[in-house]
Coordinates of C-alpha atoms in Angstrom, one line a residue:
Chain A
M1 CA 112.2 102.2 133.1
T2 CA 111.9 102.6 136.7
T3 CA 109.6 100.0 137.5
I4 CA 112.0 97.3 135.8
E5 CA 114.9 98.3 138.0
R6 CA 112.7 98.0 141.0
K7 CA 111.7 94.7 140.1
D8 CA 115.3 93.9 139.4
S9 CA 116.2 94.8 142.8
A10 CA 113.2 92.5 144.2
R11 CA 113.9 89.7 142.6
S12 CA 117.5 89.8 143.2
D13 CA 116.6 89.8 146.9
D14 CA 114.0 86.9 146.5
R15 CA 117.2 84.8 144.7
R16 CA 119.5 85.3 147.3
P17 CA 118.6 82.6 149.8
S18 CA 118.4 79.7 147.2
P19 CA 122.3 80.3 145.6
A20 CA 123.7 80.1 149.3
K21 CA 121.6 77.3 150.1
A22 CA 123.3 75.6 147.4
R23 CA 126.5 76.4 148.0
T24 CA 126.4 75.1 151.5
E25 CA 124.5 72.2 150.5
T26 CA 126.1 71.0 147.1
P27 CA 128.9 73.2 146.1
R28 CA 129.8 71.3 143.1
K29 CA 126.2 70.9 141.7
K30 CA 125.9 74.9 141.9
G31 CA 128.3 75.4 139.1
G32 CA 126.9 72.8 137.2
R33 CA 123.4 73.9 137.5
R34 CA 124.4 77.7 136.5
D35 CA 125.9 75.8 133.2
S36 CA 122.9 74.1 132.5
Q37 CA 120.7 77.2 133.0
L38 CA 123.2 79.3 130.7
R39 CA 122.8 76.1 127.9
V40 CA 118.8 76.2 128.5
A41 CA 119.1 79.9 127.9
V42 CA 121.0 80.0 124.7
L43 CA 118.3 77.2 123.3
F44 CA 115.5 79.7 124.5
L45 CA 117.0 82.6 122.7
I46 CA 117.9 80.9 119.4
P47 CA 114.7 82.3 117.5
A48 CA 114.9 85.5 119.3
S49 CA 118.6 86.2 118.7
I50 CA 118.4 85.3 114.9
G51 CA 115.7 88.0 114.6
F52 CA 117.7 90.6 116.5
L53 CA 120.8 89.5 114.5
V54 CA 119.6 89.4 111.4
F55 CA 117.0 92.1 111.1
F56 CA 118.1 94.6 113.7
A57 CA 122.0 94.3 114.3
W58 CA 123.0 93.4 110.7
P59 CA 121.1 95.9 109.0
A60 CA 122.0 98.7 111.4
V61 CA 125.4 98.1 110.8
R62 CA 125.1 97.6 106.9
G63 CA 123.1 100.5 107.0
L64 CA 125.9 102.5 108.8
Y65 CA 128.3 101.2 106.1
L66 CA 126.0 102.0 102.9
S67 CA 125.5 105.6 103.9
F68 CA 129.6 105.8 103.2
T69 CA 128.6 104.2 99.4
N70 CA 127.4 105.4 96.2
Y71 CA 124.7 102.4 95.7
H72 CA 122.6 102.7 92.9
V73 CA 120.3 99.8 92.8
P74 CA 121.0 97.4 91.0
R75 CA 124.9 98.1 90.7
D76 CA 126.9 97.3 93.8
P77 CA 127.9 99.5 96.3
V78 CA 131.2 101.7 95.9
F79 CA 132.7 103.1 99.2
I80 CA 133.0 107.1 98.8
G81 CA 133.7 108.2 102.1
L82 CA 132.1 110.9 103.6
K83 CA 130.9 112.5 100.3
N84 CA 127.0 111.5 101.1
Y85 CA 127.1 113.6 104.0
I86 CA 129.0 116.5 102.3
T87 CA 126.1 116.5 99.5
I88 CA 123.5 116.5 102.2
A89 CA 125.0 119.5 104.0
S90 CA 124.4 121.7 101.0
D91 CA 121.1 119.9 99.8
P92 CA 118.1 122.4 100.0
V93 CA 115.6 119.7 100.0
F94 CA 116.8 117.8 103.0
W95 CA 117.2 121.3 104.9
N96 CA 113.7 121.7 103.8
S97 CA 112.4 118.4 105.0
L98 CA 114.1 119.2 108.2
K99 CA 112.1 122.5 108.6
V100 CA 109.2 121.1 107.4
T101 CA 109.4 117.7 109.5
L102 CA 109.9 120.4 112.6
E103 CA 106.9 122.4 111.6
Y104 CA 104.9 118.9 111.8
V105 CA 106.4 117.9 115.4
V106 CA 106.0 121.2 116.9
I107 CA 102.2 121.4 115.7
N108 CA 101.3 117.9 116.3
V109 CA 103.2 117.4 119.7
G110 CA 102.1 120.7 121.0
V111 CA 98.4 120.7 120.6
Q112 CA 98.1 116.8 121.4
T113 CA 100.2 117.0 124.7
A114 CA 98.2 119.7 125.8
G115 CA 94.7 118.7 124.7
A116 CA 95.6 114.9 125.8
L117 CA 96.4 116.8 129.3
L118 CA 93.2 118.5 129.3
L119 CA 91.5 115.5 128.5
A120 CA 93.1 113.4 131.1
V121 CA 92.0 116.1 133.8
L122 CA 88.4 115.9 132.5
M123 CA 88.3 112.0 132.5
Q124 CA 89.9 111.9 136.1
R125 CA 87.3 114.4 137.5
F126 CA 84.0 113.7 135.5
T127 CA 84.0 110.0 134.1
R128 CA 85.1 106.4 135.3
S129 CA 83.2 104.8 132.2
M130 CA 85.4 102.2 130.2
V131 CA 82.8 102.8 127.4
V132 CA 84.1 106.3 127.3
R133 CA 87.9 105.2 127.4
G134 CA 87.2 102.8 124.8
V135 CA 85.7 105.4 122.4
I136 CA 88.5 108.0 123.2
M137 CA 91.2 105.5 122.1
L138 CA 89.3 104.3 119.0
P139 CA 91.2 106.2 116.5
Y140 CA 94.4 105.3 117.6
L141 CA 93.6 101.6 116.7
I142 CA 92.5 102.4 113.3
A143 CA 95.3 102.3 110.8
N144 CA 96.9 105.9 109.7
V145 CA 96.2 105.0 106.3
I146 CA 92.5 105.2 106.9
V147 CA 92.6 107.9 109.1
A148 CA 94.2 109.9 106.4
L149 CA 91.8 109.0 103.8
V150 CA 88.9 109.7 105.8
W151 CA 90.2 113.1 106.9
F152 CA 91.3 113.6 103.1
W153 CA 87.5 113.0 102.3
L154 CA 86.2 115.0 105.0
C155 CA 88.3 117.9 103.9
D156 CA 88.2 117.7 100.2
Y157 CA 87.5 121.0 98.3
N158 CA 84.8 120.1 96.4
L159 CA 82.5 117.5 98.0
G160 CA 84.2 117.3 101.6
I161 CA 81.9 118.0 104.5
V162 CA 84.1 120.7 106.1
N163 CA 84.1 122.9 103.1
A164 CA 80.3 122.1 102.4
V165 CA 79.7 123.6 106.0
L166 CA 82.0 126.7 105.5
N167 CA 80.2 127.1 102.5
S168 CA 76.8 126.8 103.9
L169 CA 78.0 129.2 106.2
G170 CA 78.8 131.9 103.8
M171 CA 82.7 131.2 104.1
D172 CA 85.1 130.8 101.6
K173 CA 86.3 127.0 101.3
V174 CA 89.9 126.1 102.2
G175 CA 92.1 123.8 100.4
F176 CA 93.3 122.4 103.7
F177 CA 95.9 119.6 101.6
G178 CA 96.1 121.6 98.6
N179 CA 97.0 125.1 100.3
E180 CA 101.0 125.1 100.5
S181 CA 100.8 127.1 103.9
L182 CA 98.2 124.7 105.6
A183 CA 99.0 121.3 104.2
M184 CA 101.2 120.4 106.9
G185 CA 99.2 121.6 109.6
T186 CA 96.2 119.5 108.3
I187 CA 98.4 116.8 108.4
A188 CA 99.5 117.3 111.9
M189 CA 95.9 118.0 113.0
V190 CA 94.7 114.9 111.5
N191 CA 97.3 113.0 113.5
V192 CA 96.3 114.9 116.8
W193 CA 93.0 113.3 116.1
R194 CA 94.4 109.9 115.8
H195 CA 96.8 110.2 119.0
L196 CA 94.7 112.5 121.0
G197 CA 92.6 109.9 123.0
Y198 CA 95.8 107.2 123.7
T199 CA 98.0 110.0 125.0
S200 CA 95.3 111.2 127.4
L201 CA 95.3 107.5 128.7
L202 CA 98.5 107.4 129.3
L203 CA 98.7 111.0 131.3
F204 CA 95.2 109.7 132.8
A205 CA 97.0 106.8 134.3
G206 CA 99.7 109.0 135.4
L207 CA 97.0 111.0 137.2
Q208 CA 95.6 108.3 139.0
A209 CA 98.9 107.1 140.5
I210 CA 99.4 110.7 142.2
P211 CA 98.2 110.1 146.1
K212 CA 94.8 111.6 147.3
D213 CA 96.4 112.9 150.1
V214 CA 98.2 115.7 148.2
Y215 CA 95.3 117.2 146.8
E216 CA 93.6 117.2 150.0
A217 CA 96.7 119.1 151.7
A218 CA 96.7 121.6 148.6
E219 CA 92.7 121.8 149.2
M220 CA 93.4 122.4 153.1
D221 CA 96.0 125.2 152.3
G222 CA 93.1 126.9 149.9
A223 CA 94.7 126.5 146.6
G224 CA 92.3 127.1 143.9
E225 CA 92.0 124.6 141.0
W226 CA 94.5 126.3 138.8
R227 CA 97.0 126.5 141.7
V228 CA 96.7 122.6 142.4
F229 CA 97.2 122.1 138.7
R230 CA 100.2 123.9 138.2
S231 CA 101.8 123.1 141.5
V232 CA 100.8 119.9 142.4
T233 CA 99.5 117.8 139.1
L234 CA 102.0 119.2 136.5
P235 CA 105.3 118.1 138.7
L236 CA 103.8 115.2 140.0
L237 CA 103.1 114.2 136.7
R238 CA 106.3 115.0 135.2
P239 CA 108.3 111.5 134.9
V240 CA 104.9 110.2 132.8
L241 CA 104.8 113.6 131.1
A242 CA 108.4 113.0 129.9
F243 CA 108.0 109.6 128.9
V244 CA 105.1 110.6 126.6
L245 CA 106.7 113.6 125.3
V246 CA 109.8 111.5 124.2
V247 CA 107.7 108.9 122.9
T248 CA 105.6 111.4 120.8
V249 CA 108.5 113.7 119.6
V250 CA 110.4 110.6 118.4
G251 CA 107.3 109.1 116.6
S252 CA 106.1 112.1 115.1
F253 CA 109.6 113.1 113.6
Q254 CA 109.0 109.6 111.7
I255 CA 105.8 111.0 110.0
F256 CA 105.2 108.8 106.7
D257 CA 101.7 106.8 106.2
T258 CA 99.8 110.1 106.2
I259 CA 101.9 112.0 103.6
A260 CA 102.2 108.7 101.1
V261 CA 98.5 108.7 100.9
T262 CA 97.4 112.2 100.9
T263 CA 99.9 114.7 99.7
K264 CA 103.1 112.8 98.6
G265 CA 105.3 115.7 99.6
G266 CA 103.7 118.5 97.9
P267 CA 102.3 121.2 97.2
I268 CA 105.8 121.6 96.0
D269 CA 107.7 120.6 99.2
A270 CA 105.5 122.0 101.9
T271 CA 105.0 118.4 103.1
R272 CA 108.3 116.4 102.4
A273 CA 109.0 115.5 105.6
I274 CA 112.5 113.6 106.1
N275 CA 111.4 110.3 106.2
Y276 CA 109.2 111.0 102.8
Y277 CA 112.4 112.2 101.4
I278 CA 114.2 109.1 102.6
Y279 CA 111.9 107.1 100.9
E280 CA 111.7 108.9 97.7
R281 CA 116.0 108.9 97.4
A282 CA 115.7 105.1 98.0
F283 CA 112.6 103.5 96.0
E284 CA 111.7 106.3 93.4
R285 CA 115.7 107.2 92.5
M286 CA 117.3 103.8 93.8
D287 CA 119.7 106.0 95.7
F288 CA 120.4 103.7 98.5
G289 CA 123.6 105.2 99.7
Y290 CA 122.3 108.7 99.9
A291 CA 119.0 107.6 101.3
S292 CA 121.1 105.5 104.0
A293 CA 122.8 108.6 104.8
L294 CA 119.9 110.5 105.6
A295 CA 118.5 108.0 107.5
V296 CA 121.6 108.0 109.9
I297 CA 121.3 111.5 110.3
L298 CA 117.4 111.0 111.4
M299 CA 118.6 108.4 113.9
I300 CA 121.5 110.6 115.4
I301 CA 118.9 113.5 115.8
L302 CA 116.1 111.1 117.2
V303 CA 118.5 109.7 119.8
G304 CA 119.7 113.5 120.4
I305 CA 116.4 114.4 121.4
A306 CA 115.5 111.4 123.4
L307 CA 119.0 112.0 125.7
L308 CA 118.4 115.8 125.9
Q309 CA 114.2 115.3 126.6
N310 CA 115.3 113.0 129.5
K311 CA 118.2 115.4 130.9
L312 CA 115.9 118.4 130.6
L313 CA 112.8 116.7 132.2
R314 CA 114.9 114.4 134.6
A315 CA 112.6 111.8 133.5
N316 CA 113.6 109.1 135.8
Q317 CA 113.1 111.2 139.3
S318 CA 109.7 111.9 140.6
D319 CA 108.8 114.8 142.8
L320 CA 107.4 112.4 145.0
E321 CA 110.4 110.7 146.1
R322 CA 112.3 113.4 147.9
Chain B
M1 CA 99.8 132.7 167.8
A2 CA 97.0 135.0 168.2
F3 CA 97.5 136.4 164.7
L4 CA 97.5 132.5 163.4
V5 CA 94.1 131.6 165.7
I6 CA 92.7 135.0 163.7
G7 CA 94.0 133.8 160.5
S8 CA 92.3 130.7 161.0
R9 CA 89.0 131.6 162.2
R10 CA 88.7 133.6 159.4
N11 CA 89.3 131.0 156.8
A12 CA 87.1 128.5 158.9
G13 CA 84.2 131.5 158.1
A14 CA 85.3 131.8 154.7
A15 CA 85.0 127.9 154.0
T16 CA 81.3 127.9 155.3
R17 CA 80.6 130.5 153.2
E18 CA 82.4 129.1 150.1
N19 CA 80.7 125.9 150.7
D20 CA 77.4 126.9 149.1
A21 CA 79.7 129.1 146.5
S22 CA 81.8 126.1 145.6
M23 CA 78.6 123.7 145.3
A24 CA 76.9 126.1 142.5
K25 CA 80.7 126.2 141.2
S26 CA 80.9 122.3 141.1
K27 CA 77.5 122.1 139.8
V28 CA 78.6 124.5 137.0
S29 CA 81.8 122.8 136.2
L30 CA 80.2 119.3 136.2
F31 CA 78.0 120.7 133.3
F32 CA 80.9 122.3 131.4
G33 CA 83.0 119.0 132.0
R34 CA 80.5 117.0 130.7
L35 CA 79.9 119.0 127.7
A36 CA 83.7 119.0 127.3
L37 CA 84.0 115.2 127.1
A38 CA 80.7 115.0 125.3
L39 CA 82.3 117.2 122.6
V40 CA 85.4 115.3 122.6
I41 CA 83.6 112.2 121.9
A42 CA 81.5 113.9 118.9
I43 CA 84.7 114.9 117.4
T44 CA 86.1 111.5 117.7
L45 CA 83.1 109.4 116.3
F46 CA 82.0 111.7 113.9
P47 CA 84.7 111.0 111.2
I48 CA 84.2 107.3 111.7
Y49 CA 80.3 107.8 111.3
W50 CA 81.1 109.7 108.1
M51 CA 83.2 106.8 106.7
F52 CA 80.0 104.7 107.0
R53 CA 77.8 107.3 105.7
T54 CA 79.9 107.7 102.6
A55 CA 80.3 103.8 102.3
F56 CA 76.9 103.5 101.8
S57 CA 76.2 106.5 99.1
N58 CA 75.8 106.5 95.8
N59 CA 79.1 108.2 94.6
R60 CA 77.3 109.9 91.6
A61 CA 74.4 111.2 93.7
M62 CA 76.7 112.6 96.6
F63 CA 77.8 115.6 95.0
S64 CA 74.4 117.1 95.3
E65 CA 73.6 116.2 98.9
P66 CA 77.3 116.9 100.4
L67 CA 75.5 118.1 104.0
S68 CA 73.2 115.2 104.2
L69 CA 73.9 113.2 107.6
L70 CA 72.2 110.3 105.9
P71 CA 73.6 107.9 103.2
V72 CA 72.7 109.5 99.8
D73 CA 70.8 107.4 97.9
F74 CA 71.7 104.1 100.1
T75 CA 73.4 101.3 98.2
W76 CA 75.8 98.2 98.9
G77 CA 77.1 99.1 95.7
P78 CA 80.6 100.5 96.9
L79 CA 81.2 97.6 99.3
Q80 CA 79.9 95.1 96.2
R81 CA 82.9 97.1 94.2
V82 CA 85.4 96.9 96.3
L83 CA 85.0 93.3 97.2
G84 CA 85.2 92.4 93.6
L85 CA 81.5 91.4 93.1
A86 CA 80.1 94.2 91.3
T87 CA 80.4 93.9 87.2
P88 CA 82.6 96.9 86.0
E89 CA 79.3 98.3 84.3
A90 CA 77.5 98.4 87.5
A91 CA 80.4 99.9 89.2
M92 CA 80.8 102.9 86.7
A93 CA 77.1 103.4 86.8
E94 CA 77.5 104.3 90.4
G95 CA 80.5 106.2 89.9
G96 CA 83.3 103.7 90.4
S97 CA 86.3 103.5 88.3
G98 CA 85.7 100.2 87.0
A99 CA 89.3 99.2 87.9
S100 CA 89.2 95.7 89.6
I101 CA 89.7 95.9 93.2
N102 CA 89.6 93.0 95.5
F103 CA 89.7 93.7 99.0
A104 CA 88.4 90.6 99.8
Q105 CA 91.8 88.9 98.7
Y106 CA 93.6 91.7 100.2
M107 CA 91.7 90.8 103.8
L108 CA 92.4 87.3 103.1
N109 CA 96.4 88.5 102.8
S110 CA 96.3 90.9 106.0
I111 CA 94.8 88.0 107.9
L112 CA 97.6 85.4 107.0
A113 CA 100.6 88.0 107.2
C114 CA 99.3 89.2 110.7
T115 CA 98.7 85.9 111.9
L116 CA 101.8 84.5 110.7
I117 CA 104.0 87.3 112.2
T118 CA 102.0 87.5 115.6
V119 CA 101.7 83.9 116.7
L120 CA 105.4 83.2 115.8
Q121 CA 106.6 86.7 117.5
V122 CA 104.6 86.2 120.4
T123 CA 105.9 82.6 121.0
F124 CA 109.8 83.5 120.2
S125 CA 109.5 86.9 122.5
A126 CA 107.7 84.8 125.2
M127 CA 110.7 82.2 125.0
A128 CA 113.1 85.1 125.1
A129 CA 111.3 86.8 128.1
Y130 CA 111.5 83.4 129.9
A131 CA 115.3 83.1 129.7
F132 CA 115.6 86.8 130.5
A133 CA 113.5 86.8 133.7
L134 CA 113.4 83.2 135.0
L135 CA 116.9 81.6 134.1
N136 CA 119.8 82.0 136.1
W137 CA 122.6 82.8 133.7
K138 CA 125.9 85.3 133.5
G139 CA 125.5 88.3 131.3
R140 CA 121.8 88.0 131.3
D141 CA 121.0 91.6 131.8
K142 CA 123.5 92.9 129.6
V143 CA 122.2 90.8 126.7
F144 CA 119.0 92.2 127.6
G145 CA 120.0 95.5 127.7
I146 CA 121.6 95.0 124.2
F147 CA 118.0 93.7 122.9
L148 CA 116.7 96.9 124.1
I149 CA 118.5 99.1 122.2
A150 CA 116.7 98.0 119.1
L151 CA 114.0 99.8 120.5
M152 CA 115.6 103.1 120.0
V153 CA 116.8 102.2 116.1
P154 CA 114.0 104.3 114.0
G155 CA 112.3 102.0 111.9
I156 CA 113.8 103.7 108.5
F157 CA 116.9 102.8 109.2
T158 CA 116.7 99.1 109.1
L159 CA 114.1 99.4 106.6
L160 CA 116.5 100.0 103.8
P161 CA 119.0 96.8 104.3
N162 CA 116.3 94.8 105.3
F163 CA 114.6 95.6 102.1
I164 CA 117.7 94.6 100.0
L165 CA 117.7 91.6 102.1
V166 CA 114.5 90.1 101.3
K167 CA 114.8 91.3 97.9
D168 CA 118.3 89.1 97.4
L169 CA 116.5 86.2 99.1
G170 CA 113.8 86.1 96.4
L171 CA 110.9 87.1 99.0
L172 CA 109.4 90.1 97.5
N173 CA 105.8 90.3 96.9
S174 CA 105.1 87.1 99.4
I175 CA 103.5 87.0 102.8
V176 CA 106.8 85.6 104.2
G177 CA 108.7 88.4 102.8
I178 CA 106.3 90.8 105.0
A179 CA 106.2 88.8 107.6
L180 CA 110.2 88.1 108.0
P181 CA 111.9 90.9 109.8
A182 CA 109.0 90.9 112.5
M183 CA 108.3 87.5 113.1
F184 CA 111.2 86.4 115.3
M185 CA 110.6 89.1 118.0
T186 CA 110.4 92.7 118.8
P187 CA 112.3 94.3 121.6
F188 CA 109.0 95.6 122.8
A189 CA 107.2 92.2 123.0
I190 CA 110.1 90.6 125.2
F191 CA 110.5 93.6 127.4
F192 CA 106.5 93.3 128.0
L193 CA 106.4 89.7 128.5
R194 CA 109.6 89.9 130.9
Q195 CA 107.7 92.1 133.3
F196 CA 105.3 89.6 133.8
F197 CA 107.3 86.5 134.0
L198 CA 109.2 88.3 136.5
G199 CA 106.1 88.6 138.7
V200 CA 105.4 84.7 138.4
N201 CA 105.5 82.9 142.0
R202 CA 108.8 81.4 142.3
N203 CA 107.9 78.7 144.9
I204 CA 105.7 77.2 142.0
I205 CA 108.8 76.7 139.9
E206 CA 110.9 75.4 142.7
A207 CA 108.5 72.9 143.2
A208 CA 108.2 71.9 139.4
V209 CA 112.2 71.6 139.7
I210 CA 111.8 69.2 142.3
D211 CA 109.4 67.1 140.6
G212 CA 112.2 66.8 138.1
A213 CA 110.3 69.0 135.3
G214 CA 112.6 70.5 132.5
Q215 CA 112.5 74.0 132.0
W216 CA 110.7 73.8 128.7
R217 CA 108.0 72.0 130.8
I218 CA 108.1 74.5 133.1
F219 CA 107.8 77.3 130.5
S220 CA 105.2 75.6 128.6
R221 CA 103.1 74.0 131.3
I222 CA 103.3 76.5 134.4
V223 CA 104.8 80.2 133.5
V224 CA 103.0 80.5 129.8
P225 CA 99.4 79.5 131.4
L226 CA 100.1 81.8 134.2
A227 CA 100.9 84.8 131.9
W228 CA 98.3 83.8 129.3
P229 CA 95.9 86.9 129.9
Q230 CA 99.1 89.0 129.3
I231 CA 100.1 86.8 126.2
V232 CA 96.7 87.4 124.9
T233 CA 96.8 91.1 125.3
L234 CA 100.4 91.0 123.7
F235 CA 98.8 89.3 120.8
I236 CA 96.1 91.6 120.2
L237 CA 98.5 94.6 120.3
Q238 CA 100.7 93.3 117.9
F239 CA 98.0 91.9 115.7
I240 CA 96.5 95.8 115.4
Q241 CA 99.9 97.1 114.7
Y242 CA 100.9 94.9 112.1
W243 CA 97.5 95.1 110.6
N244 CA 97.6 98.6 110.9
D245 CA 101.3 99.0 109.2
Y246 CA 101.9 100.6 106.0
L247 CA 105.4 101.1 104.5
W248 CA 107.0 97.8 104.7
P249 CA 104.1 95.8 103.3
F250 CA 103.8 98.4 100.6
L251 CA 107.4 97.9 99.8
V252 CA 107.7 94.1 99.9
G253 CA 104.2 93.1 98.9
Q254 CA 102.7 94.7 95.6
S255 CA 101.3 91.5 93.9
E256 CA 97.6 90.5 94.3
S257 CA 98.7 87.7 96.2
S258 CA 100.7 89.8 99.2
K259 CA 98.6 93.1 98.9
L260 CA 97.7 93.8 102.6
L261 CA 94.7 95.7 103.0
T262 CA 96.3 99.3 103.7
V263 CA 98.6 98.7 100.8
G264 CA 95.5 98.0 98.7
L265 CA 93.9 101.3 100.0
G266 CA 97.0 103.5 99.3
I267 CA 97.0 102.1 95.8
F268 CA 93.0 102.6 95.2
K269 CA 93.2 106.0 96.5
S270 CA 96.1 106.6 93.8
Q271 CA 94.4 104.9 90.8
T272 CA 91.1 106.7 91.6
P273 CA 90.4 109.7 89.0
Q274 CA 91.8 113.0 90.3
G275 CA 88.8 115.3 88.9
N276 CA 86.1 113.0 90.0
P277 CA 87.4 110.5 92.8
D278 CA 85.3 107.5 93.9
W279 CA 84.8 108.6 97.3
A280 CA 82.0 105.9 98.4
G281 CA 84.2 103.1 96.9
L282 CA 87.4 104.6 99.1
M283 CA 85.6 104.7 102.1
A284 CA 84.0 101.5 101.4
G285 CA 87.4 100.2 101.7
A286 CA 88.4 102.0 104.5
L287 CA 85.6 100.5 106.3
V288 CA 86.3 96.9 105.0
A289 CA 89.8 97.5 106.6
A290 CA 88.9 98.9 109.8
V291 CA 85.9 96.5 110.5
P292 CA 88.0 93.9 112.0
I293 CA 89.7 96.2 114.6
F294 CA 86.3 97.7 115.7
I295 CA 85.3 94.1 116.1
L296 CA 88.3 93.4 118.4
L297 CA 87.8 96.6 120.2
L298 CA 84.2 95.4 120.9
V299 CA 85.2 92.0 122.1
F300 CA 88.6 93.0 123.8
G301 CA 88.3 96.5 125.0
R302 CA 88.7 96.0 128.5
K303 CA 92.0 94.4 127.6
I304 CA 93.4 96.7 125.0
V305 CA 92.4 99.9 127.3
G306 CA 93.7 98.4 130.2
S307 CA 97.0 97.3 128.7
I308 CA 97.9 100.6 127.5
Q309 CA 97.2 102.2 130.6
S310 CA 99.3 99.8 132.7
S311 CA 102.2 99.0 130.2
G312 CA 102.2 102.7 128.9
V313 CA 104.8 101.5 126.1
K314 CA 104.4 101.4 122.6

């Protein structure tokens, strides 16, 4: 976001001379030209506005309204006020879904961010290869569904290579997806595998933006590697790190695909994350009102997290601009 | 002062001694650094290799050699049966389910839907980005801000009403129904292109205005060609995203003529028998769905990696 603002101000500086000139030379024409640009702008914006109004704005309003209704498709929605929200407040499946989602987010984002940071530092120090970067980001380009299925197969209890290796080493087999206490962690790690490289490339770009002389100064002062990382790299990387954290936390709160093709919320409720619960309510029980209310709650949580993270990590300020 | 001098001299002495030590240390760290990177690459590539290995294995023979690094009893069978080229008998003989699965058809559906979405979305988003970046009108930045709010709305929130809308329009089980919500614009695409349009040299545009060119002409003949590399990058990024999308196409496209590859895979998985799944067939289907992405990465790798490094928004 900071880059946009900067560009904006640069642009308005460029602009200033030309309207001023227009004003002095042809004062009448200026107004006319502005209007004509508004008309052209409207024409250019027609298709995008249709998309925005019909498929973002209107559904958002409608979704909010539906959350106050009893709407069992195909019957018509009936306004019931806050009843859905009251029911949700005492819905154990909802609270469990929040707990399970949180478990996923903590494992997924925690491991992923730490691993990506390490990987980014490794890349910065030891390789400039485009091939390495391409390989590292490959999993991110493969569909969630495919990644989920491949790992489901790798971790299969009977034939999967992971359990076959464990077995040949004389260890017990592990039901990675079938064990209630392991399933969510397994799913979180599968998506760490998918996102690690992508996240590390974002952080890597942030690392490269740190001026070299800061490191040189730290080295002159005799700071050790860990000290440099903790006192120089990490603080200067903070804006990028904050951005990455907001994106990954908001993204992983919406975990769905992996669950839908592997555990389907099970065993018992162990992987019934909030997004999957919304899907089940809406499309398996056709309870759109209740599902909409759940979606509203999810949105409030996500906006809250984004705002909170931005504030805590002071995302917009860089330590470079003192 | 004296204290300082002594201090710095001692530092100098330590530095020369440390030099040899740090040389040795850097060699060791280079070794471990490279080793760690190699490990990451191995962990990244192994599951993908395993997908290939399994896709060319005989599903019946596989359980006897779960540790074999090469395909077990190499065969084209799994690929043939997911592409609808094998007879049910041949499929059953290799441990397939015999159910008809046609990934060739799903591939065609995926290509159609993703092309439709991406071509229209990038075109319309470019037009909007032009209005937000290079036209002068009152309230421009406010309207742009409102468009950006849509970035914050979680997918599931608009998905439910959009599903009802598409259902009411009678577009369930059609490619158009799948494409509809995304094909007019996405805030990300507008945001992405606006940034590049802002960097277009205004003197060129001024010159075109003096020559009497209209805004559409300036847009299509000057700005779009100038930003063409970024437009192609955006096209690829969005194509991959919709290629990989699952929930929306799963809800809207359930018929054979509208099922996308990811959806077909999910259904294939749920149909495969619990006790004795057709892993080879499943991995062959995954391979069919993933290969176009591998090709895109091979051809446009530099663009894709570069774009994610520079824009960072997605």
